[in-house]
Coordinates of C-alpha atoms and ligand atoms in Angstrom, one line a residue:
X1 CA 14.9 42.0 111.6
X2 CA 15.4 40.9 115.1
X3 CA 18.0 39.0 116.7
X4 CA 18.2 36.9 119.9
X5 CA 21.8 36.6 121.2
X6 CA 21.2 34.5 124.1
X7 CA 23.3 32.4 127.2
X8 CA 26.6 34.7 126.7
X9 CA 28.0 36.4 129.2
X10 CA 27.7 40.5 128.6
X11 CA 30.9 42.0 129.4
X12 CA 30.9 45.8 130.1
X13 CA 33.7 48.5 131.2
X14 CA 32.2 48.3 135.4
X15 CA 30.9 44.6 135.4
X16 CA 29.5 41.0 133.5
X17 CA 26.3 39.2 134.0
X18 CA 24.9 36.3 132.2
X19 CA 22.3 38.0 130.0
X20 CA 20.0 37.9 126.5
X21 CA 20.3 40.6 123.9
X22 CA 17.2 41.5 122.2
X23 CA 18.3 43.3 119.1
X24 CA 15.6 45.2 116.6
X25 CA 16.7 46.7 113.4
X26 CA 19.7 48.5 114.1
X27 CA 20.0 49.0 117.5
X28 CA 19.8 46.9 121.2
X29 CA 15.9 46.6 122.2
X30 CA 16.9 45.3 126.0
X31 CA 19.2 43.5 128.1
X32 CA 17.3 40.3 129.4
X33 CA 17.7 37.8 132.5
X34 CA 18.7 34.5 130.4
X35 CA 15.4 32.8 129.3
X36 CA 13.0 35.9 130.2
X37 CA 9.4 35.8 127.9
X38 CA 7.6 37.9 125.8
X39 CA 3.8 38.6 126.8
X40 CA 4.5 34.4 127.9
X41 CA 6.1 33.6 124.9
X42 CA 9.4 32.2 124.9
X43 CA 11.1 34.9 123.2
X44 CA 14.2 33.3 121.3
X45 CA 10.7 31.3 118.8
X46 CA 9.6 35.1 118.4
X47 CA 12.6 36.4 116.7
X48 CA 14.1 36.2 113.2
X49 CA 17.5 34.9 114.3
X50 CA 19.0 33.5 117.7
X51 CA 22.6 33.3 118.2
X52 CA 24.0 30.7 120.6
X53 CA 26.3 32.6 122.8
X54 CA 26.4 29.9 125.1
X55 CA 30.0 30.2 126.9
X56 CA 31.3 33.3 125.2
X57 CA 31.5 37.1 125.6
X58 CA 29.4 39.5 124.3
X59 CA 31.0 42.9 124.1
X60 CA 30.1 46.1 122.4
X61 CA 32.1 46.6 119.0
X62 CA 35.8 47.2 119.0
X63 CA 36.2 51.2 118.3
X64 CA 39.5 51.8 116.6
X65 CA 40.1 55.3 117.4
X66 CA 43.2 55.6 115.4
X67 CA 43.5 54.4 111.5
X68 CA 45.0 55.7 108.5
X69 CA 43.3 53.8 105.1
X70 CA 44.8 54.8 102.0
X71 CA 47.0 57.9 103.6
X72 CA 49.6 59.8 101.1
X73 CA 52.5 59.7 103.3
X74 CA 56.3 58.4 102.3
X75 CA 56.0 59.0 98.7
X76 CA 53.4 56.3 98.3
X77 CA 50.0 55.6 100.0
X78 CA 48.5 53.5 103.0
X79 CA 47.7 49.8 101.1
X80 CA 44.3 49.5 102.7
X81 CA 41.6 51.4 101.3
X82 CA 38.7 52.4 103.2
X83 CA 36.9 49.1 101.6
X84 CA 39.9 46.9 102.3
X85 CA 40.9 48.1 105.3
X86 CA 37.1 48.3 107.2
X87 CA 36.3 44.3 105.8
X88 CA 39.4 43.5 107.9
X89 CA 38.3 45.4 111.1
X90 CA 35.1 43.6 111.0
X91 CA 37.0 40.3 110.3
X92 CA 38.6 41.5 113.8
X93 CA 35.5 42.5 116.1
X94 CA 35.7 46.0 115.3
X95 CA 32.7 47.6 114.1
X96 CA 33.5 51.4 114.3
X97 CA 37.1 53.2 113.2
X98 CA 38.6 57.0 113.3
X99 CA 40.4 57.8 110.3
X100 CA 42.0 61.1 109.7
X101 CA 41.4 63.4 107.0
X102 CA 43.9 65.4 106.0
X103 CA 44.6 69.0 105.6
X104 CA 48.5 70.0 104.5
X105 CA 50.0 73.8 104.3
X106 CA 48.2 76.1 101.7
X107 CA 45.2 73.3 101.6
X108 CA 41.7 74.5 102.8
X109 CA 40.8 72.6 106.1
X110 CA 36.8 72.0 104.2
X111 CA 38.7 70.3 101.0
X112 CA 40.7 67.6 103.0
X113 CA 37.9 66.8 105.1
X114 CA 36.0 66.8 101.9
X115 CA 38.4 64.8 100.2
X116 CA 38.1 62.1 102.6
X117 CA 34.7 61.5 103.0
X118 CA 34.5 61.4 99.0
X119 CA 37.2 58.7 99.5
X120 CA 35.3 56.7 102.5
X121 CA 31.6 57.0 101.5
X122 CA 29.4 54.1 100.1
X123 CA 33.1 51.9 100.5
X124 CA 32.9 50.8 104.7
X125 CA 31.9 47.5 105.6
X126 CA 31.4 49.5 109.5
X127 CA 30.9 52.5 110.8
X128 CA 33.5 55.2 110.9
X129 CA 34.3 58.6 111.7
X130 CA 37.1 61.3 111.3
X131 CA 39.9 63.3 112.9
X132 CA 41.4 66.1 111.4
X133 CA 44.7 66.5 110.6
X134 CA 45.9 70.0 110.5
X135 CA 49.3 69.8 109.0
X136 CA 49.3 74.1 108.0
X137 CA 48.4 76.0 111.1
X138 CA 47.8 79.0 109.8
X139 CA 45.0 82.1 109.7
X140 CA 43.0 80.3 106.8
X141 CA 42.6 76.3 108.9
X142 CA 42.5 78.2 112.3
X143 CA 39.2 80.0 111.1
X144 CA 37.9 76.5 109.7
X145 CA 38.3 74.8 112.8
X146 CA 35.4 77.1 114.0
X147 CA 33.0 75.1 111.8
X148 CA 34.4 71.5 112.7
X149 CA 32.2 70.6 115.8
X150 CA 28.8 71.4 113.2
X151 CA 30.5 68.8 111.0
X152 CA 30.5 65.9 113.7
X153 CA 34.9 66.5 114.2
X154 CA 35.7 66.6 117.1
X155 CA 39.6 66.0 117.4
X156 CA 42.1 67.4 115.4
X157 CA 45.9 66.1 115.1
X158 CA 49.0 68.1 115.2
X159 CA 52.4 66.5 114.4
X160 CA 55.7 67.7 116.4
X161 CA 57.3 65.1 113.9
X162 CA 57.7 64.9 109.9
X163 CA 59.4 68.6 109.0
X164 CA 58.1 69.9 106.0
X165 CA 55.4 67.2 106.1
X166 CA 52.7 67.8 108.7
X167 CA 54.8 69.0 111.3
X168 CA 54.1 72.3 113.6
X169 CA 56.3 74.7 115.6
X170 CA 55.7 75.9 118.7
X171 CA 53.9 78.9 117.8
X172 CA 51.5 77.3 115.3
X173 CA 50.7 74.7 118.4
X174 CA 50.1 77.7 121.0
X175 CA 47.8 79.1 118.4
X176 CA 45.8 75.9 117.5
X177 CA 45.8 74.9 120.9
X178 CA 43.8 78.0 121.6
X179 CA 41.3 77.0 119.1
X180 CA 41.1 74.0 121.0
X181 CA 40.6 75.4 123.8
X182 CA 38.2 77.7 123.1
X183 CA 36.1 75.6 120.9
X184 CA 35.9 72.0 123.2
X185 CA 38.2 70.2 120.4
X186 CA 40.2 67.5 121.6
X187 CA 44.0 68.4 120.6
X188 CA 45.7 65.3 119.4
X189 CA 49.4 65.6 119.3
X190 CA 52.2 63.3 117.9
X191 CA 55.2 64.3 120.5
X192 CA 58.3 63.4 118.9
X193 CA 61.1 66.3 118.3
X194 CA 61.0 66.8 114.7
X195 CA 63.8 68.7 113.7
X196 CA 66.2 66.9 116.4
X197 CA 65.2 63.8 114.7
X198 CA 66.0 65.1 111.7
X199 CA 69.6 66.0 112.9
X200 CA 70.5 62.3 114.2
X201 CA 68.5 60.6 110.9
X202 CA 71.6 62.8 109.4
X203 CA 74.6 61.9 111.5
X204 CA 73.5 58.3 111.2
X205 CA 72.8 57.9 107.6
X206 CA 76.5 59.7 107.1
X207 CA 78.4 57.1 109.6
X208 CA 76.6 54.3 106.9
X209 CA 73.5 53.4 109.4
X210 CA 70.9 52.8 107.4
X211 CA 69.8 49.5 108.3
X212 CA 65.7 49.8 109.7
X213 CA 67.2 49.4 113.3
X214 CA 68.6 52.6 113.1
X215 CA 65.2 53.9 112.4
X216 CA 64.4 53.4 116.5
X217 CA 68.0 54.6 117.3
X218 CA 67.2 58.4 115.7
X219 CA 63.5 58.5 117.2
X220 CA 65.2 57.7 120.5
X221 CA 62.8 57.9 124.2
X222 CA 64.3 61.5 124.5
X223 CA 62.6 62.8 121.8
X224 CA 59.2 61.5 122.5
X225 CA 59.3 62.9 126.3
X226 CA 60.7 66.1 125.8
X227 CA 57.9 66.2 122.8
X228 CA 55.4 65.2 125.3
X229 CA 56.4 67.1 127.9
X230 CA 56.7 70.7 125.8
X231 CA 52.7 69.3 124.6
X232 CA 51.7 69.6 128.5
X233 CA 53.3 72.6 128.7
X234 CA 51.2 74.3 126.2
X235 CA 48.1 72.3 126.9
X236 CA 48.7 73.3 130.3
X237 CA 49.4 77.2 129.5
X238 CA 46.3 77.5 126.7
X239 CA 43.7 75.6 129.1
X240 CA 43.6 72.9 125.5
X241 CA 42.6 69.2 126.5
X242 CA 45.3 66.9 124.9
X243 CA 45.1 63.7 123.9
X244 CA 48.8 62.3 123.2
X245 CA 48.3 59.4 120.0
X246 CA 50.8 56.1 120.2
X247 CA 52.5 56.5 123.6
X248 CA 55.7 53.9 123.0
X249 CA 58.2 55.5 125.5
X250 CA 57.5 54.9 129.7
X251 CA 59.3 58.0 130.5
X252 CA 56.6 60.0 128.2
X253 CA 53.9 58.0 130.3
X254 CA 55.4 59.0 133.5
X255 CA 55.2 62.4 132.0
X256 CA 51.5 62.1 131.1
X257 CA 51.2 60.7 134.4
X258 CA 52.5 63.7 136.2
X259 CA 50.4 66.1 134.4
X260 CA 47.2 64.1 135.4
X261 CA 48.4 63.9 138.8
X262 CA 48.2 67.3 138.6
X263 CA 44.8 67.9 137.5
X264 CA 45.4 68.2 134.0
X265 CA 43.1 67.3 131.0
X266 CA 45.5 64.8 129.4
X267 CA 45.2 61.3 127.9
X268 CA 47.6 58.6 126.3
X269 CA 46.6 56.5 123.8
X270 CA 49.5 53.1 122.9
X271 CA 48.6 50.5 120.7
X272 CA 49.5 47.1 120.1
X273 CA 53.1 47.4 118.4
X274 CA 54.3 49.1 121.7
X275 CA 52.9 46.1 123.6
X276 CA 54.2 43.3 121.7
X277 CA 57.2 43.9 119.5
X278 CA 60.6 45.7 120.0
X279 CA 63.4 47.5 118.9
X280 CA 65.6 44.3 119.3
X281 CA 63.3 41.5 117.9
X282 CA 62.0 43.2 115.4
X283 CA 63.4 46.4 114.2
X284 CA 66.6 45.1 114.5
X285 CA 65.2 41.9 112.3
X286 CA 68.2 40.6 109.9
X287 CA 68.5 42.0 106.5
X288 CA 65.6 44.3 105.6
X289 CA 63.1 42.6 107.8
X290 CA 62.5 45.3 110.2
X291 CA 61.0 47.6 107.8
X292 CA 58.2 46.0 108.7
X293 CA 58.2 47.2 111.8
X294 CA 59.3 51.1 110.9
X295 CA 56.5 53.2 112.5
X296 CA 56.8 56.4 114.4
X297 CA 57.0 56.8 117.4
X298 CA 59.2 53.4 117.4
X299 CA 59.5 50.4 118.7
X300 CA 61.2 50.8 121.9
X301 CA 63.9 48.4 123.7
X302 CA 62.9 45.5 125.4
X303 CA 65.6 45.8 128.1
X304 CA 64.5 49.1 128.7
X305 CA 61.4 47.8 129.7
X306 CA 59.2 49.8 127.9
X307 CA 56.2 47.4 126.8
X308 CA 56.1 46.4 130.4
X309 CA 55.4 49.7 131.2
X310 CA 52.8 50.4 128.6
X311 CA 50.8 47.4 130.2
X312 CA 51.6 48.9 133.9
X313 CA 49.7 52.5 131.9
X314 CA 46.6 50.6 131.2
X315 CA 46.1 49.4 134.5
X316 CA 46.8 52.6 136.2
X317 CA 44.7 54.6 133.7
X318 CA 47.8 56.7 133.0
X319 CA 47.1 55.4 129.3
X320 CA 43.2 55.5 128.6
X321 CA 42.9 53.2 125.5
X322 CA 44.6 51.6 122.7
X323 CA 43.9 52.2 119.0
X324 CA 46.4 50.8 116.6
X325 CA 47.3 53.5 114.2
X326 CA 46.8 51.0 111.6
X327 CA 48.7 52.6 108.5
X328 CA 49.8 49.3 106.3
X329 CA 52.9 49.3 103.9
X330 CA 53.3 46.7 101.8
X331 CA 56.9 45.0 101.5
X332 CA 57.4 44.5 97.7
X333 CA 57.4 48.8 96.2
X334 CA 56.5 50.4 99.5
X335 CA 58.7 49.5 102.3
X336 CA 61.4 48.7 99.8
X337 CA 61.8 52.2 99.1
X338 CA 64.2 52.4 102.0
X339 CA 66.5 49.9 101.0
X340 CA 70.2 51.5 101.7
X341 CA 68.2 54.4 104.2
X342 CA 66.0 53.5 107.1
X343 CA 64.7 57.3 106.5
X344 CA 62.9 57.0 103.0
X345 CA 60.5 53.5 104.5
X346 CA 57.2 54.0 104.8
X347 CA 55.8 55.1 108.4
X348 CA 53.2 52.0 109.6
X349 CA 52.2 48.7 110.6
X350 CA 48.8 47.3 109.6
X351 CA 47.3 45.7 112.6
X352 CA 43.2 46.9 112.6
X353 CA 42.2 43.1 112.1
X354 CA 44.1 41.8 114.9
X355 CA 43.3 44.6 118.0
X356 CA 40.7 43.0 120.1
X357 CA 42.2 39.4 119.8
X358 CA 46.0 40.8 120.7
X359 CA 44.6 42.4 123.5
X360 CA 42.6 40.1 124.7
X361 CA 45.3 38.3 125.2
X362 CA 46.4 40.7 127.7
X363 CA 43.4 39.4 130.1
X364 CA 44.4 36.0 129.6
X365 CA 48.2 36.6 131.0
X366 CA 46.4 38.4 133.6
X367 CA 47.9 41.7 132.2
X368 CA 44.3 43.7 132.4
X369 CA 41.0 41.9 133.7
X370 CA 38.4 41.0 131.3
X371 CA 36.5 44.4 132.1
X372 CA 39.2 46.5 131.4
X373 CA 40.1 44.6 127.8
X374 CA 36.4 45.9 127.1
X375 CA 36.8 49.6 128.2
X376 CA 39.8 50.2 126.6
X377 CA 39.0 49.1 123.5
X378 CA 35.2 50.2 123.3
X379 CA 33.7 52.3 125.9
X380 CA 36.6 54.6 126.3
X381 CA 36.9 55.6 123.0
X382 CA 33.4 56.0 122.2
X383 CA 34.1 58.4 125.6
X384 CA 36.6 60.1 124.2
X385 CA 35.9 60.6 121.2
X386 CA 32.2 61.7 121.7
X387 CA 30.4 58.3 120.3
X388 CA 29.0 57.0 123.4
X389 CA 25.9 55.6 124.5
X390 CA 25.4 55.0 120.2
X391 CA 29.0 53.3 120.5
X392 CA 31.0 51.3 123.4
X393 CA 28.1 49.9 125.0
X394 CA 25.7 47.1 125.2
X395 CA 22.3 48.7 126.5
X396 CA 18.6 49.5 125.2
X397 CA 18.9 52.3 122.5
X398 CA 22.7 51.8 121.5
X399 CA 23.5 50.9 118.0
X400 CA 23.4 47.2 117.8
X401 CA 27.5 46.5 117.7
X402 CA 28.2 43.5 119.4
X403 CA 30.9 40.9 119.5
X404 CA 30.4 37.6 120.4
X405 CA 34.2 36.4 121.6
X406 CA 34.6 32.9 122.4
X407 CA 37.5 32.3 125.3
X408 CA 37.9 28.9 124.3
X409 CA 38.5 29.7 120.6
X410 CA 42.0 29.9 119.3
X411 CA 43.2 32.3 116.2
X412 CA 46.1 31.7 114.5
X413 CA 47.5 34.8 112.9
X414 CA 49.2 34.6 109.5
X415 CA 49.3 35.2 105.4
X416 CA 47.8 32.2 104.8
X417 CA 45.5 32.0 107.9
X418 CA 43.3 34.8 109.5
X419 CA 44.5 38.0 107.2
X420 CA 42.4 40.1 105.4
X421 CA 44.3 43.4 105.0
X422 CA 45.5 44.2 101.8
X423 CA 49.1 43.4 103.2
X424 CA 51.7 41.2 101.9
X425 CA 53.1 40.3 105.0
X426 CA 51.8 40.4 108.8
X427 CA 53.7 42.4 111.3
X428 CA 51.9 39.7 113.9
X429 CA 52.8 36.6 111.9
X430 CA 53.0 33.3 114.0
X431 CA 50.9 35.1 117.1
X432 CA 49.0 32.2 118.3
X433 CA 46.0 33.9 120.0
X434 CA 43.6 32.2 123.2
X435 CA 40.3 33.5 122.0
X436 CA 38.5 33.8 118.9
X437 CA 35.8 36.2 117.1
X438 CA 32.9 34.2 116.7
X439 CA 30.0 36.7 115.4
X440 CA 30.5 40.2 114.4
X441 CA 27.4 42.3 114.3
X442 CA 27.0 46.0 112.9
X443 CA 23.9 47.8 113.5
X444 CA 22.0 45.2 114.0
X445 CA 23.8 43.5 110.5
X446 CA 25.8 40.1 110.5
X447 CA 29.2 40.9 109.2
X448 CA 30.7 37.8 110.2
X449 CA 29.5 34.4 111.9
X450 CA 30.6 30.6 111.2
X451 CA 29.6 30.7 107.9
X452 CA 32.4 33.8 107.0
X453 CA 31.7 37.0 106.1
X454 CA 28.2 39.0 105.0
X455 CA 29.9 42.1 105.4
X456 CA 29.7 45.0 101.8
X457 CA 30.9 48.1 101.1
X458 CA 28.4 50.8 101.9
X459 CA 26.8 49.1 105.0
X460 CA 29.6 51.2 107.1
X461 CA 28.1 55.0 107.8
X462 CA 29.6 58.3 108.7
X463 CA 29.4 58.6 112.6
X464 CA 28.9 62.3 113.6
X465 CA 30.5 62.8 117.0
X466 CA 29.6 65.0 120.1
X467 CA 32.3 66.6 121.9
X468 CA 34.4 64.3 124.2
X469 CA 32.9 63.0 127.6
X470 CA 36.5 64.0 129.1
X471 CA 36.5 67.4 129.2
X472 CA 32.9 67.7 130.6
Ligands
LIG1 O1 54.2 55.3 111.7 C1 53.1 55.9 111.7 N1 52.6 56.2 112.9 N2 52.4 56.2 110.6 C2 51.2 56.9 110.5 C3 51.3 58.4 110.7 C4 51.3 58.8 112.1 O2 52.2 59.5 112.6 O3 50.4 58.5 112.8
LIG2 ZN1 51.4 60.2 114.4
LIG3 ZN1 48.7 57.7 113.0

């Protein structure tokens, strides 16, 4: 099958130019001047399908680097499955996501990453990958880490938060983090104090706080920079290369910031929650509203001026890229658990559908240029995450993953509009966006065009990834 997507403008991380993109089977064949021939023969009557781009981006595929379908976690389990949860991201532009398989204390690292691929095979509508998760550091996961990089995993998460859940002490970080170190693994760290946490979740629930605002009052800025900061410390001491996950708090940028100043192989991720919404607006929501909007790290204070600062990170490459740590909760038997204590609601906000479009809207209130709205959500996690030149790029020999955007579209975001997570409410609800997904390709596969959705489970493969372009 080939495919013509002609009179678009190609949009990459360094640059756009009005250009034709030849696509054959599964991957891009060239990048043509607009009306350019074949042997004299006009090209777009040689191929099986054209697709008018006239007026509209075409960027590479949206690369969530940062989802959690159907994770255990709270006493239930993330509401999107890998099925549910990847027909939404292509519903969204994004044609490649990052999940993380999960290895607790006293499991074998090989059996949770085993566990997960049983759980995502033959199900994805795109193409996805994992992290690990290593939530025992101990002699048994350290030793498997050794056979991760043959098995395409590249990046492994520790957690600094959830006691007794996934969380690490110091030690078991130093130790992991030398691992990392030696081994050219990317050592992804949720930095929040755990056990400090713990201590004010305490205090509060006693004084009769239990209200979802109080969520973001425990989990205060403190906690995430001193987290972050102890992180560089040990990244800085072991020689690991850190990649901090959903940066919410400015003073932990300034901290990431710092380190990078100082030659330091470290990198923020945010994502859209800590762009958008707030600890007033929404976590403080009447009634039970802003459990919604529980997810950790928080949503931080709008007066504080934290969002603005997450924006001011992406154009100062202080923060790298934005993933959304899509881990859905549904309101009715999920988030309800926490009625009467903030500390017992599910961790997560589903947003995978809605990344590309809420960010795009950053280039449109001049937030980040057009470019930029490309790399962070593409090329530099393909980068990162050792995908690219297959992934986050438009060019001859790439997988064909291409987005055609329309500027002059509008998306209306809502339960009864565009929602296709399995979600019975919409942490975006009423965000009108400037800009719409027109054509969603996979590989060189239609998954979405004006006639709806073509997209089925099983089209999606397992992406093996390379070590990260970073630390080269
Ligand atoms: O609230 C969140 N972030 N839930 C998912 C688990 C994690 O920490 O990433
Ligand atoms: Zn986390
Ligand atoms: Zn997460």
């Amino acid at each position: 099958m080939t495919t013509l997507i002609t009179g678009g403008t190609v949009v990459s991380a360094t640059g756009r130019t009005q250009a034709d993109v030849l696509v054959d089977g599964e991957t891009i064949a060239a990048v043509l001047s607009p009306g350019s021939t074949l042997l004299g023969h006009d090209l777009a009557g040689s191929v099986d399908r054209v697709v008018d781009a006239s007026g509209k981006y075409v960027i590479p595929g949206g690369i969530d680097a940062h989802t959690h379908m159907e994770l255990p976690f709270g006493g239930t389990a993330a509401s999107d499955t890998f099925e549910t949860g990847t027909r939404a991201a292509a519903w969204g532009g994004t044609t490649t996501i990052v999940d993380f398989a999960v290895q607790r204390a006293g499991e074998r690292v090989q059996d949770g990453l085993a566990a997960w691929h049983a759980k995502a095979a033959g199900q994805c509508a795109v193409d996805y990958s994992f992290h690990q998760i290593i939530g025992g550091v101990d002699a048994d996961s350290l030793a498997a880490m050794d056979s991760l990089v043959d098995e395409g995993i590249t990046s492994f998460k520790l957690f600094m938060a959830y006691p007794g859940v996934f969380y690490s002490d110091d030690a078991q970080i130093l130790r992991a983090m030398q691992k990392s170190a030696d081994l050219g693994l990317l050592t992804m760290m949720h930095a929040e104090n755990g056990p400090a946490i713990d201590v004010l979740v305490e205090q509060l629930l006693a004084q009769g706080k239990t209200d979802p605002y109080y969520h973001g009052v425990a989990r205060a800025w403190q906690m995430e920079a001193e987290a972050t900061h102890r992180a560089i410390m040990l990244g800085n001491l072991t020689g690991a290369p850190l990649y901090v996950v959903h940066v919410s708090a400015k003073q932990a940028v300034e901290q990431l910031a710092i380190a990078r100043d100082r030659g330091q192989n470290v990198f923020g991720e945010t994502c859209p929650q800590y762009l958008y919404l707030s600890l007033e607006e929404h976590l403080g929501a009447p009634g039970f509203d802003g459990a919604k909007y529980v997810c950790s790290t928080p949503l931080r204070s709008r007066a504080e001026g934290h969002q603005d600062h997450m924006w001011q990170g992406l154009r100062t490459n202080d923060l790298q890229m934005v993933s959304t740590d899509h881990c859905p909760f549904c309101m009715k038997g999920q988030k309800e658990l926490g009625v009467g204590d903030f500390s017992k609601i599910p961790n997560g906000i589903g947003s995978v559908e809605h990344r590309m479009d809420l960010m795009y809207q950053g280039v449109v209130t001049g937030e980040i240029s057009l470019e930029r709205w490309v790399e962070i959500t593409s090329t530099t996690p393909a980068r990162m995450f050792g995908m690219y030149g297959r992934k986050g790029v438009i060019a001859p020999g790439a997988d064909a993953d291409v987005v055609v955007y329309d500027p002059q579209g509008h998306t209306s975001i809502g339960l009864d509009k565009t929602h296709h997570m399995n979600l019975d409410h919409s942490a975006w609800e009423g965000f009108e966006i400037d800009g719409h997904v027109d054509v969603v390709l996979s590989r060189g596969s239609v998954l979405v065009d004006e006639a709806g959705y073509h997209g089925r489970p099983g089209h999606g493969q397992f992406v093996k990834r390379g070590l990260s372009q970073y630390l080269i």
